[in-house]
Amino acid sequence: QVQLVESGGGLVQPGGSLRLSCAASGSIFSINAMGWYRQAPGKQRELVAAITSGGSTNYADSVKGRFTISRDNAKNTVYLQMNSLKPEDTAVYYCNAEIVRIVIGSRNYWGQGTEVTVSS
């Protein structure tokens, strides 16, 4: 059993900040890449940011310079610090992780999503 649980979403005004967290739990041998995706109403899910086990990161052009992804390997947790939020950032944000389990191998897991609404 492996579970990803996101937290930290909510309502924030334009220009504000929000910090999302995603904690993985269960029978985990290791975690490779972790990332944040988002899906806005009427749009496809898109990659927001990703981070490797070694800490290398990449971002969607739309959030570069405003968002920062980080991880705490000891806690099996990934974070997304979102600053200078815009209404266009409104979406459900999903955590994704490639998790390795002994014998079973690796696969991608998804969190349930946390809603972020940027509005005045």
Short mmCIF file of C-alpha atoms in Angstrom, two decimals:
data_model
loop_
_atom_site.label_atom_id
_atom_site.label_comp_id
_atom_site.label_asym_id
_atom_site.label_seq_id
_atom_site.Cartn_x
_atom_site.Cartn_y
_atom_site.Cartn_z
CA GLN A 1 0.00 0.00 0.00
CA VAL A 2 1.25 3.44 -1.02
CA GLN A 3 -0.57 6.69 -0.54
CA LEU A 4 0.12 10.29 -1.49
CA VAL A 5 -1.73 12.96 0.44
CA GLU A 6 -1.69 16.62 -0.58
CA SER A 7 -2.43 19.52 1.69
CA GLY A 8 -2.16 23.29 1.75
CA GLY A 9 -4.64 24.29 -0.90
CA GLY A 10 -7.24 26.95 -0.40
CA LEU A 11 -8.43 30.39 -1.38
CA VAL A 12 -5.86 33.13 -1.79
CA GLN A 13 -5.91 36.63 -3.26
CA PRO A 14 -3.96 37.52 -6.39
CA GLY A 15 -0.37 38.25 -5.51
CA GLY A 16 -0.54 36.04 -2.48
CA SER A 17 1.37 32.92 -1.61
CA LEU A 18 0.53 29.34 -0.82
CA ARG A 19 2.60 26.32 0.11
CA LEU A 20 1.47 22.86 -0.92
CA SER A 21 2.73 19.67 0.67
CA CYS A 22 2.53 16.07 -0.46
CA ALA A 23 3.53 13.25 1.83
CA ALA A 24 4.03 9.69 0.65
CA SER A 25 3.42 6.83 3.01
CA GLY A 26 3.24 3.07 2.93
CA SER A 27 5.58 0.35 1.80
CA ILE A 28 8.21 2.47 0.10
CA PHE A 29 11.71 1.43 -0.80
CA SER A 30 12.64 4.67 -2.49
CA ILE A 31 11.15 7.53 -4.45
CA ASN A 32 12.54 8.67 -7.75
CA ALA A 33 11.11 11.80 -9.34
CA MET A 34 8.28 13.72 -7.73
CA GLY A 35 6.18 16.41 -9.28
CA TRP A 36 3.17 18.64 -9.19
CA TYR A 37 0.53 18.73 -11.87
CA ARG A 38 -2.53 20.90 -12.11
CA GLN A 39 -5.79 20.80 -13.94
CA ALA A 40 -7.85 23.93 -14.43
CA PRO A 41 -11.54 23.79 -15.32
CA GLY A 42 -11.96 22.82 -18.95
CA LYS A 43 -8.26 22.21 -19.48
CA GLN A 44 -5.95 19.23 -19.64
CA ARG A 45 -3.74 18.29 -16.75
CA GLU A 46 -0.31 19.85 -17.08
CA LEU A 47 3.03 19.47 -15.39
CA VAL A 48 3.80 22.38 -13.11
CA ALA A 49 7.12 21.35 -11.61
CA ALA A 50 9.21 18.26 -11.08
CA ILE A 51 12.17 17.33 -8.94
CA THR A 52 14.50 14.36 -9.07
CA SER A 53 15.76 12.41 -6.09
CA GLY A 54 18.98 14.38 -6.36
CA GLY A 55 17.24 17.74 -6.29
CA SER A 56 17.31 18.75 -9.94
CA THR A 57 14.21 20.72 -10.89
CA ASN A 58 12.29 21.88 -13.90
CA TYR A 59 9.24 24.10 -14.24
CA ALA A 60 6.54 24.97 -16.66
CA ASP A 61 7.24 28.29 -18.33
CA SER A 62 4.06 29.73 -16.88
CA VAL A 63 5.26 29.34 -13.30
CA LYS A 64 9.00 29.76 -13.63
CA GLY A 65 10.27 32.42 -11.28
CA ARG A 66 7.14 32.28 -9.13
CA PHE A 67 6.96 28.68 -7.95
CA THR A 68 9.60 26.61 -6.20
CA ILE A 69 9.53 22.85 -5.81
CA SER A 70 11.51 21.13 -3.09
CA ARG A 71 11.57 17.82 -1.29
CA ASP A 72 12.53 16.28 2.01
CA ASN A 73 13.67 12.76 1.27
CA ALA A 74 13.74 11.79 4.94
CA LYS A 75 10.05 12.64 5.17
CA ASN A 76 9.08 11.37 1.70
CA THR A 77 7.53 14.75 1.15
CA VAL A 78 7.51 17.19 -1.75
CA TYR A 79 6.54 20.84 -1.50
CA LEU A 80 5.43 23.52 -3.89
CA GLN A 81 5.93 27.10 -2.76
CA MET A 82 3.70 29.31 -4.88
CA ASN A 83 4.31 33.05 -4.84
CA SER A 84 2.82 35.93 -6.81
CA LEU A 85 -0.24 33.86 -7.50
CA LYS A 86 -2.47 34.77 -10.40
CA PRO A 87 -6.08 33.89 -11.15
CA GLU A 88 -4.74 31.72 -13.98
CA ASP A 89 -3.14 29.50 -11.34
CA THR A 90 -6.55 28.39 -10.15
CA ALA A 91 -6.72 24.62 -10.50
CA VAL A 92 -6.71 21.34 -8.68
CA TYR A 93 -3.10 20.50 -7.94
CA TYR A 94 -2.03 16.86 -7.94
CA CYS A 95 1.07 15.30 -6.52
CA ASN A 96 2.81 12.59 -8.51
CA ALA A 97 5.67 10.34 -7.52
CA GLU A 98 7.55 7.45 -9.03
CA ILE A 99 7.83 5.09 -6.10
CA VAL A 100 9.90 1.93 -5.89
CA ARG A 101 8.57 -0.99 -3.88
CA ILE A 102 10.61 -4.10 -3.22
CA VAL A 103 9.77 -6.98 -5.57
CA ILE A 104 6.96 -5.02 -7.19
CA GLY A 105 9.20 -2.44 -8.79
CA SER A 106 8.40 1.15 -9.64
CA ARG A 107 5.26 2.91 -10.78
CA ASN A 108 3.67 6.32 -10.68
CA TYR A 109 1.28 7.24 -7.90
CA TRP A 110 -1.13 10.15 -7.71
CA GLY A 111 -2.51 12.09 -4.83
CA GLN A 112 -6.17 12.95 -4.52
CA GLY A 113 -5.60 16.59 -5.40
CA THR A 114 -5.85 19.83 -3.49
CA GLU A 115 -7.80 22.79 -4.80
CA VAL A 116 -6.16 26.18 -5.24
CA THR A 117 -8.35 29.17 -5.97
CA VAL A 118 -6.81 32.56 -6.67
CA SER A 119 -9.48 35.22 -6.53
CA SER A 120 -10.27 38.53 -4.92
#
